[in-house]
């Protein structure tokens, strides 16, 4: 039935049946003339800006809200269904959402796809069916775009590890690469991608057309005793990944055909304390949360969510955020934070505004230079925070 | 009591109530429907016009007495006297504009709100923006003259996303239709 | 791919790739023998009991949790997708859920259906496609079963008013009846159903095979000036509906081929005060909420959510609940409540336990005889509350 | 360090880890996989078995020091040392039993928890119950020896609903596999 038909039915129906307040008012109104009446419309947005935070709602939420760091105002929302992953086209033209839906909410046919949205109208431009993906949400490393924006890597675990390669230009799934014992992707431009592995190595998948070579670093961490957060942070310009372990060991690695892991340092030692360890009863400042660190790439400042506690408290929210000069390996700022946030992000512009969320109802924007709270956004979302990285 | 005079209803007004500008099919049927309508007791929303309106403080609802005209991102903005939902003005949209990617419903529920600046009542169409997940910002639930399901045009619980490609609710706008 | 295949892949993968903590542990474990190891299983439930509350989660929630009024414990959950309506088979064998889903969460194909669940296993037994339904949630009167459990009436508004008749025995949609100017259903056994209308009447739809006669009472309320809550309450034994208006006018009506509306009374007068009216600035105790009243049918006690305020505050949560002896037209109990609840329900057994929710995070169980708070259920749900009515 | 001895793994144990009792296809492949596995550094979860375990208070995590054995509807019940989610015991299910209408996942993540009554460590399989909306009661997030995605059997963020007809998460159980 067309809408016209439906409207006609309701109006005739109401007319026959009884009270017609709206229509009577409309009649009265018609006589009053209405020069100030308005027209409905739909906004368009600007291309993604470095001053924007893309903030996922809480567990089970279906949207990613965009907030401007300067004003604290909401700019718009990308539809990101439950446990989906958002990718932002480096050229700013598209938003990509890797998602999984069932045809009847929680039953029926499973559908895995990458939805493509125009970044200005937020209209759905297309859907790319994929074989499957890990349903988890909360990680930046499960759906990664290449620097040229032409390829997406989509992590799958079913429960076997693999990576789907998606051609974003042709909007087509290309093929899957098995990735046994490893998970998530670190961009590795011109090579393929790299990945953290259970044996304490980084595996590098060099993609050559329809085949690939997989090489590994030497083991450099203990995946069970002192794990590195899957939410690593990648710096496109430096081609460098920053890694953080549960005890607070910070490592960087230069990506390339051969990944080179740099010398680690202790975040506590960088703050003038003794390094934390894995023993119970030892109280120390530990990093914690789901997205426990953010890197301001232009200045090489790493911001980490820190709390006092014992080891195996790695999901606990923060009491302070620590600003670490990565080059100097020194903690140079410590700011107290409220509500035990578990996610942190920072804009990649000169403003260098931090957002933390995930503890209370507010998403909080903090000036990284002063520690001053600039905005508290009620119901601002409690999930993963993404920013645009300049190319 | 005022009598019903369909000839006095301009097409422009009908269009505003019914939504888009290219729905001539709706409009002609709407006209027919109204021609067929008998006379009914006038309801509060139209009484303002029917009789000389009482705009004294004593006649104003609590909402009207405390409403403001400066900030349309607050629940007490004057037009929101019967809104229920997230304000689109807080979601990247405007007072009568949907945020990017949302679709304005061609139909709406209505309210009659008093502008404190001129003391006059205006008819407001609350038009939902649809097809995106709930915005979640600036949730308001004002209830001046808000009724139940049998008077749906004056009920604000219904998700007014009819005729849109998706009925998912994102946020609500408050479009001014004209003097009430 | 079968699960077997998937599992084999992950295990082989992990074996090749590296660390295999679980399997190593399992190996160690195998040597230790495991007499105390347990088996997974799935509970079955009892048929719906009069001491159970069926509590809808908040807006956007997809489940209806069942709590026992005596223990305050959760018994189970019926999957009730967003803005769906739950119907309980009078014989206790089935739960019916009238729901609307899109094939891709918020896009794709719209699907309207009644899902049928076994009440003991909560397994999905079938789906009955229907032409459409009103997407609103929060009302008891939009999906109503007949006393014999053979027929369901499902309210539709698109935006024209109609009622879908569904044969629950054959699990088949039968036909739709247009219901212009009216909304929702009041059971009318042996006749069909009745419905509140915008012209201030109750319409009665007498169903006779493939046709129906629609008759109306005289107008007895002003639908715009002092509306009656759509959430009316029906007493099966007395074949009587209880109605409440915004100002607090209580009316009963005997249903049948001809509906007889009884003499109204003012809830404030029943409490020894002057009746409330529709004028601004007049402060009075008003009823308020989404589901503002509950009837204990065995004793004829009506429980109403009340708050102090001005007129047009009909969605405000309660400061007190008032217990009204319907026969005597007297308020006989007043209990203060916390957190401004907007829904109330009462079990239909001798225990007569009240639940209120919708203001804070807790669903609160109150002994109607004493006003004592028996249980506070954290995250107990903030939506509509349903109980089983004895036949 | 302990060596891997697949012959010592009874089918019963494999079945418990892998789930249902009729999945012989899984079990045979599982056996093959294990045969193919090289020796790895033993990780904490198995160290308890490898060496004489240290059960002094100093060796216990904060969770283990404060755990109790009486009430399995509380987050500090001893088996829940690495659980993340709603406790099925609060949702109409049991410690190793799904609530009605939910489907137990045939695979699980695991934890190694100390029972304060006997001071011994036990291996716990956290088996999600799937196919129903989130239960919402008794949300817990304990993280003893909980790791990241590259060690998924020890990660509690993943929705462990593989091989079920729906992957919607309802609640989590804590099934005892045996001594660790």
mmCIF file of N, CA, C and O in Angstrom, chain B residues 68-122:
data_model
loop_
_atom_site.group_PDB
_atom_site.id
_atom_site.type_symbol
_atom_site.label_atom_id
_atom_site.label_comp_id
_atom_site.label_asym_id
_atom_site.label_seq_id
_atom_site.Cartn_x
_atom_site.Cartn_y
_atom_site.Cartn_z
ATOM 1 N N UNK B 68 11.377 29.018 27.097
ATOM 2 C CA UNK B 68 12.269 30.076 26.610
ATOM 3 C C UNK B 68 12.397 29.976 25.082
ATOM 4 O O UNK B 68 12.026 28.966 24.484
ATOM 5 N N UNK B 69 12.901 31.037 24.474
ATOM 6 C CA UNK B 69 12.948 31.098 23.006
ATOM 7 C C UNK B 69 14.378 31.189 22.479
ATOM 8 O O UNK B 69 14.587 31.413 21.286
ATOM 9 N N UNK B 70 15.364 31.058 23.356
ATOM 10 C CA UNK B 70 16.741 31.300 22.924
ATOM 11 C C UNK B 70 17.498 30.035 22.521
ATOM 12 O O UNK B 70 18.343 30.071 21.639
ATOM 13 N N UNK B 71 17.239 28.926 23.195
ATOM 14 C CA UNK B 71 18.101 27.755 23.024
ATOM 15 C C UNK B 71 17.262 26.531 22.643
ATOM 16 O O UNK B 71 16.570 25.947 23.474
ATOM 17 N N UNK B 72 17.343 26.173 21.363
ATOM 18 C CA UNK B 72 16.516 25.057 20.899
ATOM 19 C C UNK B 72 17.157 23.693 21.146
ATOM 20 O O UNK B 72 16.713 22.685 20.605
ATOM 21 N N UNK B 73 18.212 23.675 21.962
ATOM 22 C CA UNK B 73 18.794 22.388 22.359
ATOM 23 C C UNK B 73 18.412 22.045 23.805
ATOM 24 O O UNK B 73 18.979 21.134 24.392
ATOM 25 N N UNK B 74 17.470 22.795 24.367
ATOM 26 C CA UNK B 74 17.004 22.518 25.728
ATOM 27 C C UNK B 74 15.542 22.068 25.698
ATOM 28 O O UNK B 74 14.760 22.523 24.862
ATOM 29 N N UNK B 75 15.176 21.217 26.622
ATOM 30 C CA UNK B 75 13.812 20.679 26.652
ATOM 31 C C UNK B 75 12.757 21.761 26.853
ATOM 32 O O UNK B 75 11.605 21.586 26.457
ATOM 33 N N UNK B 76 13.136 22.873 27.478
ATOM 34 C CA UNK B 76 12.132 23.911 27.744
ATOM 35 C C UNK B 76 12.049 24.968 26.634
ATOM 36 O O UNK B 76 11.442 26.008 26.820
ATOM 37 N N UNK B 77 12.644 24.693 25.484
ATOM 38 C CA UNK B 77 12.440 25.586 24.331
ATOM 39 C C UNK B 77 10.953 25.545 23.975
ATOM 40 O O UNK B 77 10.331 24.482 23.975
ATOM 41 N N UNK B 78 10.407 26.712 23.665
ATOM 42 C CA UNK B 78 8.947 26.849 23.624
ATOM 43 C C UNK B 78 8.249 25.876 22.668
ATOM 44 O O UNK B 78 7.138 25.430 22.938
ATOM 45 N N UNK B 79 8.904 25.559 21.559
ATOM 46 C CA UNK B 79 8.225 24.703 20.584
ATOM 47 C C UNK B 79 8.065 23.260 21.060
ATOM 48 O O UNK B 79 7.349 22.471 20.457
ATOM 49 N N UNK B 80 8.801 22.902 22.086
ATOM 50 C CA UNK B 80 8.845 21.489 22.481
ATOM 51 C C UNK B 80 7.759 21.112 23.484
ATOM 52 O O UNK B 80 7.908 20.148 24.230
ATOM 53 N N UNK B 81 6.641 21.848 23.509
ATOM 54 C CA UNK B 81 5.651 21.633 24.572
ATOM 55 C C UNK B 81 5.037 20.239 24.555
ATOM 56 O O UNK B 81 4.453 19.810 25.543
ATOM 57 N N UNK B 82 5.143 19.502 23.438
ATOM 58 C CA UNK B 82 4.575 18.143 23.403
ATOM 59 C C UNK B 82 5.530 17.162 22.750
ATOM 60 O O UNK B 82 5.112 16.136 22.206
ATOM 61 N N UNK B 83 6.819 17.436 22.803
ATOM 62 C CA UNK B 83 7.785 16.555 22.133
ATOM 63 C C UNK B 83 8.123 15.366 23.042
ATOM 64 O O UNK B 83 8.070 15.459 24.258
ATOM 65 N N UNK B 84 8.444 14.265 22.433
ATOM 66 C CA UNK B 84 8.922 13.083 23.170
ATOM 67 C C UNK B 84 10.047 12.468 22.360
ATOM 68 O O UNK B 84 9.823 11.975 21.263
ATOM 69 N N UNK B 85 11.254 12.535 22.882
ATOM 70 C CA UNK B 85 12.360 11.909 22.172
ATOM 71 C C UNK B 85 13.626 12.726 22.262
ATOM 72 O O UNK B 85 13.754 13.608 23.115
ATOM 73 N N UNK B 86 14.563 12.410 21.388
ATOM 74 C CA UNK B 86 15.838 13.130 21.334
ATOM 75 C C UNK B 86 15.661 14.341 20.428
ATOM 76 O O UNK B 86 15.078 14.233 19.348
ATOM 77 N N UNK B 87 16.165 15.483 20.870
ATOM 78 C CA UNK B 87 16.063 16.695 20.051
ATOM 79 C C UNK B 87 17.065 16.597 18.893
ATOM 80 O O UNK B 87 18.266 16.452 19.112
ATOM 81 N N UNK B 88 16.572 16.732 17.668
ATOM 82 C CA UNK B 88 17.475 16.675 16.508
ATOM 83 C C UNK B 88 18.515 17.797 16.544
ATOM 84 O O UNK B 88 19.606 17.647 15.995
ATOM 85 N N UNK B 89 18.163 18.897 17.213
ATOM 86 C CA UNK B 89 19.121 20.002 17.319
ATOM 87 C C UNK B 89 20.371 19.591 18.111
ATOM 88 O O UNK B 89 21.402 20.247 18.019
ATOM 89 N N UNK B 90 20.270 18.536 18.889
ATOM 90 C CA UNK B 90 21.424 18.029 19.648
ATOM 91 C C UNK B 90 22.113 16.871 18.929
ATOM 92 O O UNK B 90 23.053 16.282 19.456
ATOM 93 N N UNK B 91 21.603 16.498 17.756
ATOM 94 C CA UNK B 91 22.070 15.284 17.087
ATOM 95 C C UNK B 91 22.746 15.593 15.757
ATOM 96 O O UNK B 91 22.977 14.691 14.945
ATOM 97 N N UNK B 92 23.026 16.867 15.514
ATOM 98 C CA UNK B 92 23.598 17.243 14.236
ATOM 99 C C UNK B 92 22.553 17.712 13.244
ATOM 100 O O UNK B 92 22.865 17.941 12.079
ATOM 101 N N UNK B 93 21.330 17.852 13.695
ATOM 102 C CA UNK B 93 20.257 18.364 12.841
ATOM 103 C C UNK B 93 19.848 19.751 13.294
ATOM 104 O O UNK B 93 20.527 20.380 14.109
ATOM 105 N N UNK B 94 18.735 20.217 12.759
ATOM 106 C CA UNK B 94 18.229 21.530 13.137
ATOM 107 C C UNK B 94 16.814 21.434 13.656
ATOM 108 O O UNK B 94 16.257 20.342 13.772
ATOM 109 N N UNK B 95 16.227 22.564 13.945
ATOM 110 C CA UNK B 95 14.885 22.591 14.530
ATOM 111 C C UNK B 95 13.855 21.968 13.571
ATOM 112 O O UNK B 95 12.888 21.361 14.011
ATOM 113 N N UNK B 96 14.077 22.115 12.274
ATOM 114 C CA UNK B 96 13.176 21.432 11.327
ATOM 115 C C UNK B 96 13.986 20.685 10.266
ATOM 116 O O UNK B 96 13.538 20.510 9.132
ATOM 117 N N UNK B 97 15.162 20.216 10.640
ATOM 118 C CA UNK B 97 16.063 19.565 9.699
ATOM 119 C C UNK B 97 16.637 18.308 10.333
ATOM 120 O O UNK B 97 17.140 18.356 11.458
ATOM 121 N N UNK B 98 16.587 17.207 9.605
ATOM 122 C CA UNK B 98 17.125 15.955 10.122
ATOM 123 C C UNK B 98 18.651 15.955 10.031
ATOM 124 O O UNK B 98 19.217 16.538 9.110
ATOM 125 N N UNK B 99 19.304 15.253 10.946
ATOM 126 C CA UNK B 99 20.743 15.038 10.809
ATOM 127 C C UNK B 99 21.039 14.256 9.526
ATOM 128 O O UNK B 99 20.173 13.548 9.013
ATOM 129 N N UNK B 100 22.253 14.394 9.034
ATOM 130 C CA UNK B 100 22.642 13.710 7.798
ATOM 131 C C UNK B 100 22.348 12.217 7.899
ATOM 132 O O UNK B 100 22.586 11.596 8.931
ATOM 133 N N UNK B 101 21.812 11.667 6.829
ATOM 134 C CA UNK B 101 21.562 10.236 6.756
ATOM 135 C C UNK B 101 20.223 9.807 7.313
ATOM 136 O O UNK B 101 19.804 8.681 7.110
ATOM 137 N N UNK B 102 19.540 10.710 8.029
ATOM 138 C CA UNK B 102 18.204 10.376 8.537
ATOM 139 C C UNK B 102 17.156 10.856 7.541
ATOM 140 O O UNK B 102 17.420 11.714 6.706
ATOM 141 N N UNK B 103 15.984 10.306 7.662
ATOM 142 C CA UNK B 103 14.930 10.595 6.701
ATOM 143 C C UNK B 103 13.749 11.191 7.453
ATOM 144 O O UNK B 103 13.238 10.590 8.393
ATOM 145 N N UNK B 104 13.296 12.409 7.065
ATOM 146 C CA UNK B 104 12.155 12.983 7.778
ATOM 147 C C UNK B 104 10.881 12.219 7.433
ATOM 148 O O UNK B 104 10.636 11.907 6.274
ATOM 149 N N UNK B 105 10.112 11.920 8.447
ATOM 150 C CA UNK B 105 8.830 11.255 8.195
ATOM 151 C C UNK B 105 7.899 12.234 7.496
ATOM 152 O O UNK B 105 7.859 13.409 7.853
ATOM 153 N N UNK B 106 7.151 11.774 6.506
ATOM 154 C CA UNK B 106 6.222 12.693 5.826
ATOM 155 C C UNK B 106 5.003 13.025 6.670
ATOM 156 O O UNK B 106 4.266 13.942 6.333
ATOM 157 N N UNK B 107 4.771 12.312 7.738
ATOM 158 C CA UNK B 107 3.654 12.638 8.628
ATOM 159 C C UNK B 107 4.199 12.928 10.021
ATOM 160 O O UNK B 107 5.344 12.632 10.326
ATOM 161 N N UNK B 108 3.357 13.506 10.863
ATOM 162 C CA UNK B 108 3.857 13.950 12.163
ATOM 163 C C UNK B 108 2.725 13.998 13.166
ATOM 164 O O UNK B 108 1.557 13.982 12.801
ATOM 165 N N UNK B 109 3.100 14.076 14.438
ATOM 166 C CA UNK B 109 2.121 14.439 15.444
ATOM 167 C C UNK B 109 2.251 15.933 15.678
ATOM 168 O O UNK B 109 3.202 16.551 15.192
ATOM 169 N N UNK B 110 1.281 16.505 16.337
ATOM 170 C CA UNK B 110 1.266 17.960 16.435
ATOM 171 C C UNK B 110 1.095 18.432 17.865
ATOM 172 O O UNK B 110 0.621 17.693 18.737
ATOM 173 N N UNK B 111 1.507 19.640 18.101
ATOM 174 C CA UNK B 111 1.289 20.294 19.371
ATOM 175 C C UNK B 111 0.900 21.731 19.128
ATOM 176 O O UNK B 111 1.073 22.259 18.019
ATOM 177 N N UNK B 112 0.350 22.355 20.136
ATOM 178 C CA UNK B 112 0.009 23.776 20.053
ATOM 179 C C UNK B 112 0.740 24.453 21.202
ATOM 180 O O UNK B 112 0.399 24.248 22.363
ATOM 181 N N UNK B 113 1.766 25.232 20.861
ATOM 182 C CA UNK B 113 2.661 25.788 21.897
ATOM 183 C C UNK B 113 2.643 27.310 21.849
ATOM 184 O O UNK B 113 2.490 27.909 20.782
ATOM 185 N N UNK B 114 2.830 27.905 23.006
ATOM 186 C CA UNK B 114 2.804 29.367 23.108
ATOM 187 C C UNK B 114 4.234 29.913 23.080
ATOM 188 O O UNK B 114 5.093 29.467 23.839
ATOM 189 N N UNK B 115 4.457 30.869 22.179
ATOM 190 C CA UNK B 115 5.750 31.543 22.120
ATOM 191 C C UNK B 115 5.756 32.656 23.163
ATOM 192 O O UNK B 115 4.965 33.595 23.062
ATOM 193 N N UNK B 116 6.622 32.574 24.159
ATOM 194 C CA UNK B 116 6.566 33.581 25.231
ATOM 195 C C UNK B 116 6.918 34.986 24.757
ATOM 196 O O UNK B 116 6.551 35.963 25.403
ATOM 197 N N UNK B 117 7.590 35.107 23.603
ATOM 198 C CA UNK B 117 7.957 36.446 23.124
ATOM 199 C C UNK B 117 6.745 37.244 22.668
ATOM 200 O O UNK B 117 6.663 38.442 22.882
ATOM 201 N N UNK B 118 5.808 36.579 21.987
ATOM 202 C CA UNK B 118 4.630 37.307 21.516
ATOM 203 C C UNK B 118 3.342 36.833 22.188
ATOM 204 O O UNK B 118 2.270 37.344 21.905
ATOM 205 N N UNK B 119 3.457 35.824 23.036
ATOM 206 C CA UNK B 119 2.276 35.354 23.760
ATOM 207 C C UNK B 119 1.275 34.616 22.895
ATOM 208 O O UNK B 119 0.179 34.281 23.360
ATOM 209 N N UNK B 120 1.640 34.358 21.645
ATOM 210 C CA UNK B 120 0.699 33.690 20.745
ATOM 211 C C UNK B 120 0.954 32.190 20.680
ATOM 212 O O UNK B 120 2.088 31.729 20.885
ATOM 213 N N UNK B 121 -0.088 31.449 20.331
ATOM 214 C CA UNK B 121 0.038 30.001 20.170
ATOM 215 C C UNK B 121 0.337 29.665 18.721
ATOM 216 O O UNK B 121 -0.194 30.294 17.798
ATOM 217 N N UNK B 122 1.199 28.698 18.536
ATOM 218 C CA UNK B 122 1.539 28.237 17.192
ATOM 219 C C UNK B 122 1.373 26.731 17.117
ATOM 220 O O UNK B 122 1.552 26.018 18.110
#
